[in-house]
Amino acid sequence: MSVVISAVSTPFGKGGIAVIRVSGEGAVEICSKMFKPANGLTLTQLGNNKAVYGRILDACDGMEIDDGMATVFRAPFSFTSEDTVEISCHGGILLTQKVLRATYLCGAVPAKAGEFTQRAFMNGKLSLSEAEAVIDLIDAENTEQLKLAHSRVKGVLAKRIDELRELLVALVSSVYVFVDYPEEDLSDVSIETALAETEKMLLEVDKLISTYETGKTISEGVSAVICGKPNTGKSSLLNALSESERAIVTSVAGTTRDTIEEKVNIGRLTLKLCDTAGIHDTEDEVERLGIERSVARMKEAQLILCVLDASSMLDDEDRRVLSSCESDHTVIVLNKCDLGSVIDKNELCGFENIVEISAMRGDGIAELRAVIESLFLSGEIDYNSAIISNERQFAALCRARDSIINARDALLGGYTPDVASMELELALAHLGEIDSRKASEEVVNAIFSRFCIGK
């Protein structure tokens, strides 16, 4: 018998309504003690997926706390697959806490972070990848993240993992028949056929692994650094991309002395954008520390936006900045083009992506956005196909791939088929880590700890 858990499932604060979710065997009976339907029935008499208006009572003195709605979901037809009641009351902070406290007094206990979704997973309503997608759905900051999370919530990835597991199970069972009854005509799998099927499995796993870079880019965004010498317009660029006055802009060089971070949506892409202190020689201790941080962030970034003053010729400080930029991960941003461009572009021939802008006027910003997006996301993304999007899934797939390669090498090396079968069984176990309850308790707990209380 599961403990009945309760939590507020709506955000903390004042609002039109608040929802208190109660789940577990006995949830309906517990809520019947503190919710009295206006129709004269009790919640225990209410059918599945039914909502009723009524009074919410204080469990201590029976006084009315509020009026609201109660919706009953009976197992297994609920999110958690358990009996669940959702009580909607007016969304005052104190009022919500009183209603929640009433559920505790009637026998519920406080839910832990993500415990409702964890119960859905443990009761077989969600795969592990679908459960992970729920938090991604909540945390989504752009449309593409929503599409990816929604795809996984619908089970697109889970279905693909199941298909790969079925192929592996068929191959393993056939090879074991060959191992156990080598003299009998019980298996249609020869060593040659097993090799061919193993290569096919390897190809399918590689296809799924190849989606990781796109999935990670969409899900996590891209770390980007704006760099350049002082007074080239780095902060103006940050403001132009974020469409807000995020950074202080003055005509005084060296206004930015530390890193300023902001998340910015660039088309389908989210940039984790960092504006840095201008890189130059200085005796000022504060400026020097800021410049050291700038250089360190440049080394870590996936994208560098190197800002140069197009209205001036390159100098040694510009060249120093350019020498720290890797050409494959850099967009040269020629700012202040509205003042006239005199910069010698021949000195920039090692860089493929060069965009002219006026950060103050907004000229060229749309082109810059398009160039940035094209570097990481090109073409249409098929969300009806499985996409790997986090490190845990990627690592498990890579381990499965290694085991399949070991199985193939065993068959090629003349080892007995049972050696290959053991490796294929390991591959099955690794695939199981992605989506099933075979994942370790530590991993499962770490995943659900990311959720808010009430989800």
XYZ file of N, CA, C and O in Angstrom, residues 191-376:
744
model
N 26.630 -18.047 -38.619
C 27.589 -17.035 -38.192
C 27.535 -15.842 -39.135
O 27.561 -14.682 -38.703
N 27.414 -16.119 -40.434
C 27.362 -15.040 -41.423
C 26.114 -14.170 -41.225
O 26.178 -12.939 -41.298
N 24.982 -14.847 -40.952
C 23.737 -14.101 -40.731
C 23.817 -13.279 -39.451
O 23.373 -12.127 -39.391
N 24.400 -13.880 -38.406
C 24.560 -13.167 -37.135
C 25.428 -11.930 -37.325
O 25.135 -10.860 -36.761
N 26.475 -12.056 -38.136
C 27.328 -10.905 -38.426
C 26.549 -9.815 -39.136
O 26.650 -8.625 -38.798
N 25.751 -10.224 -40.132
C 24.971 -9.259 -40.887
C 23.964 -8.543 -39.985
O 23.779 -7.318 -40.071
N 23.308 -9.302 -39.096
C 22.325 -8.705 -38.187
C 23.006 -7.790 -37.165
O 22.447 -6.762 -36.773
N 24.201 -8.172 -36.744
C 24.945 -7.338 -35.802
C 25.336 -6.012 -36.450
O 25.231 -4.942 -35.829
N 25.771 -6.072 -37.704
C 26.101 -4.848 -38.444
C 24.867 -3.966 -38.614
O 24.945 -2.731 -38.509
N 23.724 -4.604 -38.857
C 22.481 -3.855 -38.993
C 22.124 -3.150 -37.686
O 21.723 -1.982 -37.674
N 22.298 -3.872 -36.572
C 22.032 -3.277 -35.261
C 22.952 -2.096 -35.005
O 22.527 -1.054 -34.499
N 24.204 -2.253 -35.369
C 25.200 -1.199 -35.170
C 24.810 0.047 -35.963
O 24.907 1.180 -35.466
N 24.325 -0.159 -37.178
C 23.904 0.958 -38.024
C 22.727 1.700 -37.398
O 22.696 2.943 -37.371
N 21.759 0.952 -36.864
C 20.577 1.577 -36.259
C 20.941 2.360 -35.003
O 20.418 3.455 -34.762
N 21.828 1.796 -34.187
C 22.263 2.498 -32.975
C 23.044 3.757 -33.343
O 22.870 4.816 -32.720
N 23.896 3.650 -34.363
C 24.660 4.819 -34.817
C 23.737 5.938 -35.305
O 24.013 7.130 -35.084
N 22.647 5.575 -35.970
C 21.686 6.582 -36.434
C 21.112 7.356 -35.257
O 20.975 8.579 -35.308
N 20.784 6.625 -34.197
C 20.209 7.283 -33.024
C 21.255 8.139 -32.311
O 20.969 9.265 -31.884
N 22.475 7.626 -32.211
C 23.558 8.397 -31.590
C 23.814 9.694 -32.357
O 24.106 10.741 -31.764
N 23.671 9.643 -33.680
C 23.963 10.816 -34.517
C 22.990 11.969 -34.274
O 23.250 13.098 -34.676
N 21.869 11.700 -33.594
C 20.901 12.765 -33.310
C 21.281 13.553 -32.058
O 20.645 14.578 -31.764
N 22.300 13.114 -31.344
C 22.604 13.704 -30.040
C 23.011 15.173 -30.127
O 22.547 15.998 -29.327
N 23.857 15.512 -31.088
C 24.319 16.900 -31.176
C 23.151 17.853 -31.400
O 23.059 18.914 -30.769
N 22.240 17.471 -32.290
C 21.056 18.311 -32.526
C 20.187 18.368 -31.277
O 19.746 19.446 -30.858
N 19.937 17.204 -30.671
C 19.097 17.154 -29.483
C 19.671 17.947 -28.328
O 18.951 18.683 -27.633
N 20.968 17.826 -28.114
C 21.622 18.557 -27.030
C 21.588 20.058 -27.286
O 21.356 20.858 -26.362
N 21.829 20.445 -28.546
C 21.807 21.863 -28.904
C 20.440 22.473 -28.619
O 20.330 23.564 -28.058
N 19.379 21.755 -29.008
C 18.024 22.262 -28.772
C 17.721 22.284 -27.276
O 17.229 23.275 -26.733
N 18.025 21.195 -26.595
C 17.636 21.043 -25.192
C 18.424 21.943 -24.252
O 17.863 22.567 -23.350
N 19.736 22.024 -24.461
C 20.597 22.748 -23.523
C 20.981 24.143 -23.996
O 21.407 24.982 -23.198
N 20.835 24.401 -25.300
C 21.286 25.677 -25.832
C 22.777 25.669 -26.121
O 23.458 24.651 -25.969
N 23.295 26.803 -26.530
C 24.705 26.946 -26.928
C 25.357 28.028 -26.073
O 24.830 29.130 -25.937
N 26.506 27.698 -25.493
C 27.245 28.695 -24.716
C 28.006 29.605 -25.678
O 28.721 29.139 -26.559
N 27.816 30.906 -25.520
C 28.418 31.876 -26.446
C 29.056 33.027 -25.668
O 28.559 33.416 -24.609
N 30.143 33.531 -26.214
C 30.868 34.635 -25.583
C 30.992 35.785 -26.566
O 31.317 35.580 -27.747
N 30.699 36.992 -26.098
C 30.981 38.204 -26.872
C 32.323 38.746 -26.392
O 32.494 39.031 -25.202
N 33.277 38.875 -27.300
C 34.608 39.335 -26.899
C 35.094 40.436 -27.837
O 34.541 40.664 -28.910
N 36.147 41.064 -27.440
C 36.731 42.147 -28.230
C 37.470 43.102 -27.315
O 37.389 43.000 -26.091
N 38.185 44.036 -27.906
C 38.868 45.040 -27.085
C 37.829 46.031 -26.556
O 36.662 46.017 -26.991
N 38.193 46.883 -25.636
C 37.226 47.850 -25.095
C 36.648 48.772 -26.172
O 37.312 49.116 -27.146
N 35.373 49.151 -25.964
C 34.688 50.173 -26.763
C 34.444 49.774 -28.214
O 34.359 50.638 -29.089
N 34.323 48.478 -28.488
C 33.958 48.042 -29.841
C 32.445 47.848 -29.974
O 31.952 47.636 -31.087
N 31.726 47.901 -28.850
C 30.263 47.757 -28.899
C 29.772 46.393 -28.456
O 28.692 45.958 -28.873
N 30.531 45.717 -27.597
C 30.129 44.381 -27.128
C 28.819 44.443 -26.345
O 27.910 43.636 -26.559
N 28.728 45.379 -25.415
C 27.509 45.494 -24.610
C 26.321 45.926 -25.461
O 25.183 45.492 -25.220
N 26.572 46.761 -26.452
C 25.494 47.161 -27.369
C 24.984 45.945 -28.145
O 23.782 45.826 -28.411
N 25.892 45.051 -28.501
C 25.495 43.830 -29.207
C 24.650 42.947 -28.296
O 23.629 42.388 -28.725
N 25.062 42.793 -27.025
C 24.274 42.010 -26.070
C 22.856 42.578 -25.970
O 21.868 41.831 -25.997
N 22.752 43.891 -25.863
C 21.439 44.522 -25.759
C 20.618 44.315 -27.034
O 19.401 44.083 -26.969
N 21.275 44.384 -28.188
C 20.567 44.216 -29.457
C 20.037 42.789 -29.610
O 18.913 42.570 -30.070
N 20.854 41.798 -29.220
C 20.441 40.397 -29.350
C 19.367 40.037 -28.333
O 18.456 39.251 -28.613
N 19.473 40.595 -27.125
C 18.496 40.285 -26.075
C 17.263 41.180 -26.146
O 16.282 40.941 -25.440
N 17.340 42.211 -27.006
C 16.246 43.163 -27.171
C 15.851 43.795 -25.835
O 14.675 43.955 -25.500
N 16.879 44.115 -25.049
C 16.666 44.773 -23.755
C 17.929 45.535 -23.392
O 18.995 45.309 -23.967
N 17.800 46.448 -22.423
C 18.971 47.187 -21.955
C 19.641 46.381 -20.846
O 19.676 46.782 -19.691
N 20.173 45.227 -21.214
C 20.748 44.315 -20.235
C 22.084 44.816 -19.700
O 22.407 44.625 -18.537
N 22.878 45.448 -20.546
C 24.209 45.914 -20.150
C 24.293 47.433 -20.264
O 23.631 48.045 -21.105
N 25.102 48.027 -19.397
C 25.320 49.479 -19.430
C 26.180 49.825 -20.646
O 27.225 49.204 -20.879
N 25.734 50.813 -21.406
C 26.481 51.249 -22.585
C 26.847 52.721 -22.425
O 25.978 53.564 -22.209
N 28.155 53.016 -22.499
C 28.622 54.404 -22.464
C 29.732 54.563 -23.495
O 30.226 53.583 -24.063
N 30.141 55.796 -23.704
C 31.253 56.067 -24.630
C 32.601 55.844 -23.958
O 33.646 55.908 -24.609
N 32.570 55.568 -22.651
C 33.809 55.354 -21.899
C 34.277 53.922 -22.094
O 33.524 52.969 -21.856
N 35.514 53.733 -22.526
C 36.054 52.392 -22.717
C 36.166 51.671 -21.379
O 36.506 52.274 -20.367
N 35.902 50.369 -21.400
C 36.091 49.558 -20.194
C 34.930 49.610 -19.222
O 35.107 49.370 -18.030
N 33.707 49.941 -19.722
C 32.543 49.995 -18.833
C 32.275 48.629 -18.209
O 31.965 48.512 -17.025
N 32.377 47.561 -19.024
C 32.146 46.203 -18.528
C 33.442 45.649 -17.945
O 34.436 45.501 -18.663
N 33.426 45.370 -16.636
C 34.630 44.863 -15.983
C 34.502 43.404 -15.575
O 35.465 42.795 -15.149
N 33.296 42.846 -15.653
C 33.086 41.452 -15.307
C 32.151 40.854 -16.351
O 31.594 41.555 -17.193
N 31.985 39.555 -16.311
C 31.100 38.904 -17.270
C 29.637 39.173 -16.929
O 29.254 39.216 -15.771
N 28.829 39.389 -17.965
C 27.381 39.559 -17.825
C 26.726 38.448 -18.637
O 27.037 38.271 -19.820
N 25.818 37.686 -18.013
C 25.235 36.526 -18.680
C 23.748 36.722 -18.914
O 23.040 37.287 -18.087
N 23.286 36.230 -20.057
C 21.882 36.366 -20.429
C 21.527 35.242 -21.398
O 22.325 34.862 -22.256
N 20.310 34.691 -21.242
C 19.827 33.714 -22.214
C 19.045 34.446 -23.291
O 18.172 35.264 -22.995
N 19.360 34.139 -24.550
C 18.763 34.850 -25.684
C 18.291 33.821 -26.706
O 19.047 32.904 -27.069
N 17.057 33.960 -27.178
C 16.554 33.092 -28.232
C 16.945 33.659 -29.586
O 16.632 34.803 -29.917
N 17.659 32.829 -30.349
C 18.096 33.200 -31.699
C 17.400 32.238 -32.658
O 17.867 31.118 -32.886
N 16.257 32.630 -33.200
C 15.496 31.715 -34.040
C 15.085 30.486 -33.245
O 14.418 30.591 -32.215
N 15.509 29.306 -33.691
C 15.154 28.056 -33.010
C 16.136 27.711 -31.893
O 15.994 26.682 -31.243
N 17.101 28.578 -31.684
C 18.231 28.278 -30.807
C 18.224 29.179 -29.583
O 17.863 30.354 -29.665
N 18.618 28.629 -28.426
C 18.822 29.438 -27.234
C 20.317 29.610 -27.008
O 21.057 28.625 -26.922
N 20.761 30.876 -26.948
C 22.156 31.167 -26.647
C 22.300 31.493 -25.168
O 21.542 32.301 -24.623
N 23.244 30.847 -24.503
C 23.629 31.240 -23.147
C 24.769 32.231 -23.323
O 25.935 31.871 -23.366
N 24.386 33.496 -23.445
C 25.280 34.544 -23.929
C 26.011 35.230 -22.780
O 25.422 35.570 -21.760
N 27.295 35.428 -22.973
C 28.131 36.061 -21.951
C 28.871 37.244 -22.563
O 29.653 37.081 -23.513
N 28.601 38.440 -22.040
C 29.339 39.645 -22.440
C 30.553 39.761 -21.522
O 30.435 39.642 -20.309
N 31.714 39.973 -22.094
C 32.950 39.946 -21.313
C 33.626 41.309 -21.278
O 33.331 42.199 -22.077
N 34.543 41.430 -20.341
C 35.350 42.649 -20.246
C 36.238 42.780 -21.485
O 36.714 41.795 -22.038
N 36.458 44.022 -21.924
C 37.316 44.259 -23.075
C 38.741 43.786 -22.823
O 39.312 44.036 -21.767
N 39.293 43.059 -23.800
C 40.635 42.484 -23.656
C 41.684 43.505 -24.105
O 41.701 43.934 -25.267
N 42.530 43.890 -23.176
C 43.607 44.843 -23.484
C 44.618 44.816 -22.339
O 44.389 44.207 -21.296
N 45.753 45.463 -22.541
C 46.768 45.562 -21.489
C 46.344 46.626 -20.481
O 45.936 47.727 -20.852
N 46.440 46.285 -19.213
C 46.027 47.225 -18.161
C 46.785 46.951 -16.870
O 47.189 45.813 -16.605
N 46.954 48.012 -16.093
C 47.574 47.886 -14.778
C 46.509 47.819 -13.677
O 46.815 47.552 -12.520
N 45.262 48.067 -14.058
C 44.166 48.051 -13.091
C 43.867 46.608 -12.673
O 43.577 45.749 -13.519
N 43.934 46.330 -11.365
C 43.773 44.962 -10.859
C 42.380 44.411 -11.161
O 42.217 43.254 -11.542
N 41.336 45.237 -10.998
C 39.965 44.783 -11.250
C 39.774 44.460 -12.727
O 39.207 43.416 -13.091
N 40.261 45.348 -13.590
C 40.154 45.100 -15.028
C 40.915 43.835 -15.417
O 40.442 43.039 -16.235
N 42.091 43.651 -14.846
C 42.913 42.487 -15.184
C 42.196 41.178 -14.834
O 42.206 40.222 -15.625
N 41.558 41.152 -13.661
C 40.818 39.949 -13.264
C 39.647 39.708 -14.214
O 39.351 38.552 -14.582
N 38.982 40.795 -14.623
C 37.878 40.658 -15.561
C 38.337 40.124 -16.903
O 37.662 39.289 -17.518
N 39.498 40.568 -17.354
C 40.045 40.106 -18.629
C 40.432 38.625 -18.546
O 40.215 37.853 -19.493
N 40.986 38.208 -17.413
C 41.318 36.793 -17.228
C 40.073 35.921 -17.319
O 40.090 34.838 -17.912
N 38.985 36.411 -16.737
C 37.722 35.672 -16.839
C 37.231 35.625 -18.283
O 36.698 34.609 -18.740
N 37.424 36.714 -19.001
C 37.007 36.767 -20.401
C 37.725 35.708 -21.223
O 37.104 34.967 -21.999
N 39.034 35.624 -21.069
C 39.835 34.656 -21.821
C 39.435 33.230 -21.456
O 39.322 32.352 -22.331
N 39.176 32.994 -20.164
C 38.774 31.656 -19.724
C 37.428 31.263 -20.343
O 37.241 30.126 -20.797
N 36.486 32.205 -20.394
C 35.174 31.902 -20.968
C 35.263 31.658 -22.470
O 34.506 30.850 -23.023
N 36.189 32.327 -23.137
C 36.379 32.106 -24.570
C 36.818 30.675 -24.846
O 36.402 30.060 -25.827
N 37.658 30.128 -23.981
C 38.152 28.765 -24.171
C 37.054 27.730 -23.964
O 37.092 26.648 -24.539
N 36.069 28.060 -23.123
C 35.000 27.115 -22.807
C 33.823 27.210 -23.766
O 33.028 26.272 -23.875
N 33.675 28.334 -24.464
C 32.468 28.608 -25.240
C 32.368 27.753 -26.502
O 33.372 27.397 -27.116
N 31.123 27.439 -26.879
C 30.863 26.759 -28.147
C 30.847 27.743 -29.307
O 31.028 27.355 -30.456
N 30.589 29.006 -29.008
C 30.525 30.042 -30.034
C 31.174 31.312 -29.509
O 30.929 31.705 -28.365
N 31.985 31.937 -30.343
C 32.596 33.228 -30.010
C 32.095 34.279 -30.986
O 32.182 34.097 -32.205
N 31.549 35.357 -30.452
C 31.184 36.519 -31.265
C 32.260 37.570 -31.023
O 32.272 38.239 -29.996
N 33.192 37.674 -31.963
C 34.320 38.589 -31.829
C 33.952 39.933 -32.461
O 33.759 40.040 -33.672
N 33.838 40.948 -31.615
C 33.363 42.256 -32.067
C 34.555 43.164 -32.380
O 35.419 43.400 -31.529
N 34.575 43.678 -33.598
C 35.608 44.616 -34.041
C 34.937 45.923 -34.467
O 33.799 45.920 -34.946
N 35.647 47.028 -34.299
C 35.162 48.347 -34.715
C 35.479 48.528 -36.196
O 36.635 48.735 -36.583
N 34.420 48.415 -37.027
C 34.637 48.505 -38.476
C 35.068 49.890 -38.922
O 35.618 50.061 -40.020
N 34.853 50.898 -38.086
C 35.204 52.271 -38.472
C 36.659 52.590 -38.192
O 37.108 53.710 -38.442
N 37.422 51.607 -37.692
C 38.848 51.807 -37.399
C 39.665 50.659 -37.988
O 39.157 49.550 -38.176
N 40.923 50.922 -38.242
C 41.824 49.869 -38.689
C 42.131 48.941 -37.512
O 42.067 49.348 -36.345
N 42.460 47.688 -37.836
C 42.845 46.747 -36.782
C 44.119 47.222 -36.101
O 45.043 47.705 -36.752
N 44.175 47.063 -34.763
C 45.401 47.373 -34.039
C 45.876 46.122 -33.309
O 45.308 45.042 -33.448
N 46.939 46.254 -32.532
C 47.525 45.097 -31.860
C 46.566 44.463 -30.865
O 46.567 43.237 -30.679
N 45.735 45.277 -30.214
C 44.764 44.709 -29.266
C 43.723 43.870 -29.989
O 43.330 42.791 -29.524
N 43.272 44.323 -31.172
C 42.347 43.525 -31.992
C 42.993 42.201 -32.389
O 42.366 41.139 -32.310
N 44.240 42.288 -32.817
C 44.929 41.078 -33.274
C 45.139 40.105 -32.116
O 45.101 38.877 -32.307
N 45.356 40.640 -30.939
C 45.501 39.776 -29.754
C 44.209 39.003 -29.507
O 44.229 37.795 -29.212
N 43.071 39.684 -29.638
C 41.781 39.017 -29.458
C 41.571 37.965 -30.534
O 41.175 36.822 -30.249
N 41.847 38.320 -31.775
C 41.657 37.391 -32.890
C 42.504 36.132 -32.743
O 42.080 35.037 -33.123
N 43.700 36.291 -32.191
C 44.591 35.133 -32.027
C 44.044 34.115 -31.027
O 44.449 32.951 -31.035
N 43.115 34.572 -30.179
C 42.520 33.665 -29.189
C 41.248 33.004 -29.701
O 40.640 32.203 -28.992
N 40.839 33.357 -30.920
C 39.583 32.834 -31.474
C 39.848 31.677 -32.425
O 40.674 31.799 -33.330
N 39.140 30.562 -32.213
C 39.217 29.443 -33.147
C 38.283 29.742 -34.315
O 37.103 30.049 -34.113
N 38.779 29.620 -35.524
C 38.007 30.037 -36.695
C 36.708 29.255 -36.869
O 35.700 29.789 -37.330
N 36.700 27.965 -36.497
C 35.514 27.136 -36.701
C 34.370 27.506 -35.764
O 33.222 27.157 -36.021
N 34.680 28.177 -34.670
C 33.646 28.475 -33.669
C 33.476 29.980 -33.463
O 32.981 30.411 -32.432
N 33.886 30.769 -34.459
C 33.876 32.226 -34.309
C 33.084 32.903 -35.413
O 33.185 32.524 -36.584
N 32.287 33.885 -35.019
C 31.671 34.795 -35.983
C 32.294 36.164 -35.752
O 32.264 36.687 -34.631
N 32.903 36.723 -36.787
C 33.474 38.060 -36.696
C 32.347 39.076 -36.905
O 31.671 39.064 -37.935
N 32.134 39.918 -35.911
C 31.069 40.916 -35.972
C 31.707 42.287 -36.156
O 32.367 42.807 -35.254
N 31.543 42.852 -37.353
C 32.104 44.169 -37.660
C 31.059 45.219 -37.278
O 30.096 45.467 -38.021
N 31.225 45.803 -36.124
C 30.253 46.746 -35.592
C 30.558 48.182 -36.058
O 31.644 48.459 -36.571
N 29.607 49.066 -35.847
C 29.700 50.496 -36.167
C 29.846 50.731 -37.674
O 30.500 51.678 -38.111
N 29.200 49.846 -38.468
C 29.292 50.012 -39.923
C 28.586 51.292 -40.378
O 28.847 51.795 -41.479
N 27.698 51.838 -39.533
C 27.019 53.079 -39.879
C 27.973 54.275 -39.882
O 27.660 55.330 -40.438
N 29.146 54.104 -39.257
C 30.144 55.181 -39.215
C 31.112 55.099 -40.389
O 32.038 55.914 -40.501
N 30.904 54.115 -41.263
C 31.809 53.929 -42.399
C 32.813 52.842 -42.100
O 33.419 52.829 -41.029
N 33.008 51.912 -43.027
C 33.900 50.777 -42.808
C 35.261 51.024 -43.456
O 35.362 51.212 -44.670
N 36.297 51.024 -42.612
C 37.661 51.212 -43.116
C 38.550 50.027 -42.750
O 39.721 49.984 -43.122
N 38.010 49.064 -42.060
C 38.795 47.922 -41.588
C 39.284 47.104 -42.775
O 38.594 46.974 -43.796
N 40.483 46.568 -42.678
C 41.082 45.770 -43.748
C 40.623 44.317 -43.589
O 41.118 43.587 -42.739
N 39.686 43.888 -44.417
C 39.117 42.543 -44.298
C 40.108 41.452 -44.710
O 39.886 40.274 -44.415
N 41.179 41.854 -45.412
C 42.190 40.852 -45.782
C 42.832 40.231 -44.555
O 43.309 39.101 -44.593
N 42.844 40.977 -43.435
C 43.415 40.445 -42.207
C 42.467 39.456 -41.517
O 42.834 38.833 -40.530
N 41.271 39.312 -42.068
C 40.279 38.403 -41.487
C 40.028 37.193 -42.376
O 39.032 36.484 -42.208
N 40.926 36.958 -43.317
C 40.699 35.899 -44.313
C 40.637 34.497 -43.694
O 40.128 33.563 -44.311
N 41.146 34.326 -42.492
C 41.106 33.012 -41.850
C 39.762 32.684 -41.233
O 39.547 31.565 -40.757
N 38.838 33.645 -41.269
C 37.528 33.438 -40.655
C 36.446 33.408 -41.730
O 36.353 34.298 -42.570
N 35.614 32.373 -41.675
C 34.609 32.171 -42.712
C 33.365 33.024 -42.491
O 32.745 33.497 -43.443
N 32.994 33.212 -41.226
C 31.735 33.893 -40.920
C 31.998 35.326 -40.456
O 32.500 35.553 -39.359
N 31.666 36.282 -41.311
C 31.874 37.704 -41.022
C 30.569 38.437 -41.314
O 29.995 38.302 -42.403
N 30.084 39.189 -40.336
C 28.817 39.913 -40.487
C 29.032 41.369 -40.099
O 29.635 41.664 -39.065
N 28.533 42.268 -40.931
C 28.618 43.705 -40.637
C 27.313 44.166 -39.990
O 26.224 43.856 -40.482
N 27.431 44.915 -38.888
C 26.244 45.377 -38.169
C 26.436 46.794 -37.641
O 27.551 47.319 -37.628
N 25.315 47.363 -37.199
C 25.345 48.532 -36.327
C 24.487 48.154 -35.129
O 23.252 48.127 -35.234
N 25.137 47.818 -34.027
C 24.393 47.367 -32.849
C 23.471 48.450 -32.321
O 22.378 48.165 -31.827
N 23.893 49.706 -32.433
C 23.078 50.811 -31.916
C 21.826 51.027 -32.759
O 20.754 51.310 -32.238
N 21.945 50.872 -34.080
C 20.802 51.113 -34.971
C 20.026 49.837 -35.277
O 18.896 49.889 -35.744
N 20.656 48.667 -35.048
C 19.989 47.396 -35.338
C 20.259 46.865 -36.717
O 19.750 45.795 -37.094
N 21.073 47.564 -37.503
C 21.398 47.096 -38.847
C 22.185 45.787 -38.771
O 23.138 45.668 -37.995
N 21.818 44.798 -39.587
C 22.563 43.549 -39.686
C 22.298 42.547 -38.575
O 22.825 41.426 -38.617
N 21.490 42.904 -37.585
C 21.240 41.985 -36.468
C 20.478 40.746 -36.943
O 20.772 39.619 -36.519
N 19.505 40.939 -37.843
C 18.745 39.793 -38.374
C 19.671 38.834 -39.117
O 19.563 37.609 -38.983
N 20.603 39.384 -39.901
C 21.559 38.536 -40.625
C 22.459 37.784 -39.643
O 22.740 36.596 -39.824
N 22.898 38.465 -38.586
C 23.741 37.827 -37.582
C 22.999 36.676 -36.913
O 23.561 35.596 -36.708
N 21.728 36.891 -36.580
C 20.924 35.837 -35.974
C 20.849 34.618 -36.898
O 20.978 33.475 -36.451
N 20.641 34.867 -38.182
C 20.518 33.772 -39.154
C 21.827 32.985 -39.265
O 21.816 31.751 -39.345
N 22.951 33.709 -39.265
C 24.258 33.041 -39.355
C 24.492 32.169 -38.121
O 24.927 31.013 -38.233
N 24.184 32.690 -36.936
C 24.387 31.937 -35.692
C 23.538 30.673 -35.699
O 24.022 29.575 -35.399
N 22.260 30.796 -36.061
C 21.380 29.623 -36.067
C 21.873 28.572 -37.049
O 21.878 27.370 -36.746
N 22.322 29.014 -38.233
C 22.752 28.067 -39.267
C 23.993 27.274 -38.854
O 24.223 26.175 -39.364
N 24.800 27.829 -37.951
C 26.002 27.118 -37.505
C 25.662 25.889 -36.661
O 26.441 24.934 -36.605
N 24.495 25.897 -36.021
C 24.158 24.811 -35.098
C 22.907 24.038 -35.496
O 22.797 22.851 -35.191
